[in-house]
């Protein structure tokens, strides 16, 4: 689905107006004693998850805050980010069994953030990369994938480099990037800065496929060398077609 900017803004405005509003981190810190009282009465009850829902805060982010506070109070040094991330991925590493259970409940019930969601996103991303690979093979297009490019010494690469460029809607394409997400303004501008312009500078013009759609007005860099599509193009023109 490709949305206009006006349609996207309308949806975003509706989401912003849905109560309750998010609370500040200060309020979350004030709730830490309530967590201790809650698990003191029943260690298996989803106290931390209920607190997160009460203030409309992502459960996995709530779990991170409580875990950091717990480790700060029980360790001589502040916990490193890698230690926190490792414990969130595997709560059995948390030295307190009750807290481990609370963190686990938050992680598995968070549909937006956290290590479980990251795994799902990674799996969906990989699924669409495989889909794109199959479509390229079906079209008999020769390419190098990300692993092959890194083996050649490239540090920042798109998902696929076409060994023989093609044309899509009158635009030359040297590379294709798969994004298993919706292209909104924030994410697209970040991708442009961190990835797409780097690809363009190194490999030339390319194609980005947002499999779940994008805001129509973001497809404004075609003449500069970055084309957006919501599906694999069906009107690919190859060198053989051009010669014929």
CSV table of C-alpha atoms in Angstrom, one decimal:
chain,number,residue,atom,x,y,z
A,1,UNK,CA,0.0,0.0,0.0
A,2,UNK,CA,1.3,3.4,-0.9
A,3,UNK,CA,-0.2,6.3,1.1
A,4,UNK,CA,-0.1,10.0,0.4
A,5,UNK,CA,1.4,12.3,3.0
A,6,UNK,CA,-2.0,13.6,3.9
A,7,UNK,CA,-3.3,10.1,4.5
A,8,UNK,CA,-0.3,9.1,6.6
A,9,UNK,CA,-0.6,12.3,8.7
A,10,UNK,CA,-4.3,11.6,9.3
A,11,UNK,CA,-3.6,8.1,10.6
A,12,UNK,CA,-0.7,9.4,12.7
A,13,UNK,CA,-2.9,12.2,14.2
A,14,UNK,CA,-5.5,9.6,15.2
A,15,UNK,CA,-2.9,7.5,16.9
A,16,UNK,CA,-1.6,10.5,18.8
A,17,UNK,CA,-5.1,11.4,20.1
A,18,UNK,CA,-5.7,7.9,21.6
A,19,UNK,CA,-5.6,8.1,25.4
A,20,UNK,CA,-3.8,7.5,27.7
A,21,UNK,CA,-0.8,9.6,26.9
A,22,UNK,CA,2.7,8.3,27.7
A,23,UNK,CA,4.1,9.2,31.1
A,24,UNK,CA,7.6,10.5,31.8
A,25,UNK,CA,10.5,8.4,32.9
A,26,UNK,CA,10.4,10.2,36.3
A,27,UNK,CA,7.0,8.7,36.9
A,28,UNK,CA,8.3,5.2,36.0
A,29,UNK,CA,11.1,5.6,38.5
A,30,UNK,CA,8.6,6.6,41.2
A,31,UNK,CA,6.7,3.4,40.5
A,32,UNK,CA,9.7,1.2,41.3
A,33,UNK,CA,8.6,0.7,44.9
A,34,UNK,CA,5.2,-0.3,43.7
A,35,UNK,CA,6.8,-3.1,41.7
A,36,UNK,CA,8.6,-4.4,44.8
A,37,UNK,CA,5.4,-4.4,46.8
A,38,UNK,CA,3.5,-6.1,44.1
A,39,UNK,CA,5.9,-9.0,43.6
A,40,UNK,CA,6.3,-9.3,47.3
A,41,UNK,CA,2.6,-10.3,47.5
A,42,UNK,CA,2.7,-12.6,44.5
A,43,UNK,CA,5.9,-13.2,42.6
A,44,UNK,CA,4.2,-14.9,39.7
A,45,UNK,CA,1.7,-12.2,39.0
A,46,UNK,CA,2.5,-10.0,36.0
A,47,UNK,CA,3.1,-6.9,38.1
A,48,UNK,CA,5.7,-5.3,35.9
A,49,UNK,CA,3.6,-5.9,32.8
A,50,UNK,CA,0.5,-4.4,34.5
A,51,UNK,CA,2.6,-1.3,35.5
A,52,UNK,CA,3.7,-0.9,31.9
A,53,UNK,CA,0.1,-1.1,30.7
A,54,UNK,CA,-1.1,1.3,33.3
A,55,UNK,CA,1.2,4.1,32.1
A,56,UNK,CA,1.0,3.1,28.5
A,57,UNK,CA,4.7,2.3,28.3
A,58,UNK,CA,6.3,-0.5,26.2
A,59,UNK,CA,6.6,-3.5,28.5
A,60,UNK,CA,10.2,-4.4,27.3
A,61,UNK,CA,11.3,-0.8,27.9
A,62,UNK,CA,9.8,-1.0,31.4
A,63,UNK,CA,11.6,-4.2,32.0
A,64,UNK,CA,14.9,-2.6,31.0
A,65,UNK,CA,14.4,0.3,33.4
A,66,UNK,CA,13.6,-2.0,36.3
A,67,UNK,CA,16.5,-4.4,35.5
A,68,UNK,CA,19.0,-1.6,35.3
A,69,UNK,CA,17.8,-0.2,38.6
A,70,UNK,CA,18.0,-3.7,40.2
A,71,UNK,CA,21.5,-4.3,38.9
A,72,UNK,CA,22.7,-0.8,40.0
A,73,UNK,CA,21.5,-1.6,43.6
A,74,UNK,CA,23.1,-5.0,43.7
A,75,UNK,CA,26.4,-4.5,41.8
A,76,UNK,CA,29.3,-2.3,42.6
A,77,UNK,CA,29.5,-0.9,39.1
A,78,UNK,CA,26.7,0.2,36.8
A,79,UNK,CA,25.7,-2.6,34.4
A,80,UNK,CA,27.0,-2.4,30.8
A,81,UNK,CA,24.6,-2.2,27.9
A,82,UNK,CA,25.8,-5.6,26.6
A,83,UNK,CA,25.0,-7.2,30.0
A,84,UNK,CA,21.5,-5.7,30.0
A,85,UNK,CA,20.8,-6.8,26.4
A,86,UNK,CA,22.0,-10.3,27.2
A,87,UNK,CA,19.7,-10.6,30.2
A,88,UNK,CA,16.7,-9.3,28.2
A,89,UNK,CA,17.4,-11.8,25.5
A,90,UNK,CA,17.7,-14.6,28.1
A,91,UNK,CA,16.0,-13.7,31.4
A,92,UNK,CA,17.4,-16.9,33.0
A,93,UNK,CA,20.7,-15.0,33.4
A,94,UNK,CA,19.0,-12.5,35.8
A,95,UNK,CA,20.2,-13.5,39.4
A,96,UNK,CA,16.8,-12.9,40.9
A,97,UNK,CA,14.3,-15.5,39.9
A,98,UNK,CA,11.2,-13.4,40.5
A,99,UNK,CA,12.6,-10.5,38.5
A,100,UNK,CA,13.6,-12.9,35.7
A,101,UNK,CA,10.0,-14.1,35.5
A,102,UNK,CA,8.7,-10.5,35.5
A,103,UNK,CA,11.1,-9.5,32.7
A,104,UNK,CA,10.1,-12.6,30.7
A,105,UNK,CA,6.4,-11.7,30.9
A,106,UNK,CA,7.2,-8.2,29.6
A,107,UNK,CA,9.3,-9.5,26.7
A,108,UNK,CA,6.8,-12.0,25.4
A,109,UNK,CA,3.8,-9.6,25.7
A,110,UNK,CA,5.5,-6.6,23.9
A,111,UNK,CA,4.4,-6.4,20.3
A,112,UNK,CA,6.5,-3.3,19.4
A,113,UNK,CA,9.9,-3.5,21.2
A,114,UNK,CA,12.3,-5.9,22.8
A,115,UNK,CA,14.4,-8.9,21.7
A,116,UNK,CA,11.5,-11.1,20.7
A,117,UNK,CA,10.2,-8.4,18.3
A,118,UNK,CA,13.7,-7.9,17.0
A,119,UNK,CA,13.9,-11.6,16.2
A,120,UNK,CA,10.5,-11.4,14.4
A,121,UNK,CA,11.6,-8.4,12.4
A,122,UNK,CA,14.9,-10.1,11.5
A,123,UNK,CA,13.0,-13.2,10.4
A,124,UNK,CA,10.5,-11.2,8.3
A,125,UNK,CA,13.4,-9.2,6.8
A,126,UNK,CA,15.3,-12.4,5.9
A,127,UNK,CA,12.1,-13.9,4.4
A,128,UNK,CA,11.7,-10.9,2.0
A,129,UNK,CA,15.4,-11.0,1.1
A,130,UNK,CA,14.9,-14.7,0.1
A,131,UNK,CA,11.8,-13.7,-1.9
A,132,UNK,CA,13.7,-11.0,-3.7
A,133,UNK,CA,16.5,-13.4,-4.5
A,134,UNK,CA,14.1,-15.9,-5.9
A,135,UNK,CA,12.5,-13.2,-8.1
A,136,UNK,CA,15.9,-12.1,-9.4
A,137,UNK,CA,16.8,-15.7,-10.3
A,138,UNK,CA,13.4,-16.1,-11.9
A,139,UNK,CA,14.2,-13.1,-14.1
A,140,UNK,CA,17.6,-14.6,-14.9
A,141,UNK,CA,19.4,-11.5,-13.5
A,142,UNK,CA,23.0,-12.0,-12.4
A,143,UNK,CA,23.7,-10.5,-9.0
A,144,UNK,CA,26.0,-10.5,-6.0
A,145,UNK,CA,24.4,-10.7,-2.5
A,146,UNK,CA,25.4,-8.9,0.7
A,147,UNK,CA,27.6,-11.8,1.9
A,148,UNK,CA,29.5,-12.1,-1.4
A,149,UNK,CA,30.1,-8.3,-1.4
A,150,UNK,CA,31.4,-8.3,2.1
A,151,UNK,CA,33.7,-11.2,1.2
A,152,UNK,CA,35.2,-8.9,-1.4
A,153,UNK,CA,35.9,-6.3,1.2
A,154,UNK,CA,32.8,-4.0,1.1
A,155,UNK,CA,31.7,-2.8,4.5
A,156,UNK,CA,28.4,-1.2,3.7
A,157,UNK,CA,26.4,-2.8,0.9
A,158,UNK,CA,22.8,-3.1,-0.4
A,159,UNK,CA,21.1,-6.5,-0.3
A,160,UNK,CA,21.9,-7.2,-4.0
A,161,UNK,CA,24.2,-5.7,-6.6
A,162,UNK,CA,23.2,-6.4,-10.2
A,163,UNK,CA,26.2,-7.4,-12.2
A,164,UNK,CA,24.5,-6.2,-15.4
A,165,UNK,CA,22.3,-3.0,-14.7
A,166,UNK,CA,18.6,-3.0,-15.7
A,167,UNK,CA,16.1,-0.3,-16.4
A,168,UNK,CA,12.9,0.2,-14.3
A,169,UNK,CA,10.4,2.8,-15.5
A,170,UNK,CA,13.1,4.5,-17.5
A,171,UNK,CA,15.6,4.6,-14.6
A,172,UNK,CA,18.9,2.7,-14.6
A,173,UNK,CA,19.2,0.3,-11.6
A,174,UNK,CA,22.6,-1.0,-10.3
A,175,UNK,CA,21.5,-2.3,-6.9
A,176,UNK,CA,18.3,-3.3,-5.0
A,177,UNK,CA,17.6,-3.0,-1.3
A,178,UNK,CA,14.8,-4.9,0.4
A,179,UNK,CA,12.9,-3.3,3.3
A,180,UNK,CA,10.3,-5.5,5.0
A,181,UNK,CA,8.6,-2.5,6.5
A,182,UNK,CA,6.4,0.6,5.7
A,183,UNK,CA,8.5,3.6,4.5
A,184,UNK,CA,7.5,6.5,6.7
A,185,UNK,CA,9.2,9.9,6.8
A,186,UNK,CA,11.4,9.2,9.8
A,187,UNK,CA,12.6,5.8,8.8
A,188,UNK,CA,13.1,6.7,5.2
A,189,UNK,CA,15.2,9.8,5.9
A,190,UNK,CA,17.3,7.8,8.3
A,191,UNK,CA,17.9,5.1,5.6
A,192,UNK,CA,18.8,7.8,3.1
A,193,UNK,CA,21.4,9.2,5.4
A,194,UNK,CA,22.8,6.0,6.7
A,195,UNK,CA,22.5,3.7,3.7
A,196,UNK,CA,20.9,4.7,0.4
A,197,UNK,CA,23.1,7.7,-0.4
A,198,UNK,CA,26.2,5.7,0.5
A,199,UNK,CA,25.1,2.9,-1.9
A,200,UNK,CA,24.4,5.5,-4.6
A,201,UNK,CA,27.8,7.1,-4.1
A,202,UNK,CA,29.6,3.8,-4.4
A,203,UNK,CA,27.5,1.7,-6.8
A,204,UNK,CA,25.3,4.3,-8.7
A,205,UNK,CA,21.5,4.5,-8.9
A,206,UNK,CA,19.4,1.8,-7.3
A,207,UNK,CA,16.0,0.6,-6.2
A,208,UNK,CA,14.5,0.3,-2.7
A,209,UNK,CA,11.5,-2.0,-2.3
A,210,UNK,CA,9.3,-1.2,0.7
A,211,UNK,CA,7.3,-4.4,0.8
A,212,UNK,CA,4.6,-3.0,3.1
A,213,UNK,CA,4.3,0.3,1.2
A,214,UNK,CA,5.5,3.9,1.7
A,215,UNK,CA,4.4,7.5,1.7
A,216,UNK,CA,4.0,8.4,-2.0
A,217,UNK,CA,5.7,11.8,-1.6
A,218,UNK,CA,8.9,10.1,-0.4
A,219,UNK,CA,9.6,8.8,-3.9
A,220,UNK,CA,11.1,12.1,-4.9
A,221,UNK,CA,14.7,11.2,-5.6
A,222,UNK,CA,14.2,9.2,-8.9
A,223,UNK,CA,16.1,11.7,-11.0
A,224,UNK,CA,18.9,11.7,-8.4
A,225,UNK,CA,19.2,7.9,-8.5
A,226,UNK,CA,17.0,6.3,-5.8
A,227,UNK,CA,13.7,4.7,-6.9
A,228,UNK,CA,11.1,3.5,-4.5
A,229,UNK,CA,8.7,0.6,-5.2
A,230,UNK,CA,6.2,-1.4,-3.1
A,231,UNK,CA,6.7,-4.6,-4.9
A,232,UNK,CA,9.2,-6.3,-7.3
A,233,UNK,CA,8.9,-4.4,-10.6
A,234,UNK,CA,7.3,-6.2,-13.5
A,235,UNK,CA,8.6,-3.9,-16.3
A,236,UNK,CA,12.3,-4.6,-16.0
A,237,UNK,CA,14.2,-3.9,-19.2
A,238,UNK,CA,17.5,-5.8,-19.5
A,239,UNK,CA,20.4,-5.3,-21.9
A,240,UNK,CA,19.2,-8.2,-24.1
A,241,UNK,CA,15.8,-6.6,-24.5
A,242,UNK,CA,17.5,-3.3,-25.4
A,243,UNK,CA,19.7,-4.9,-28.1
A,244,UNK,CA,16.6,-6.8,-29.5
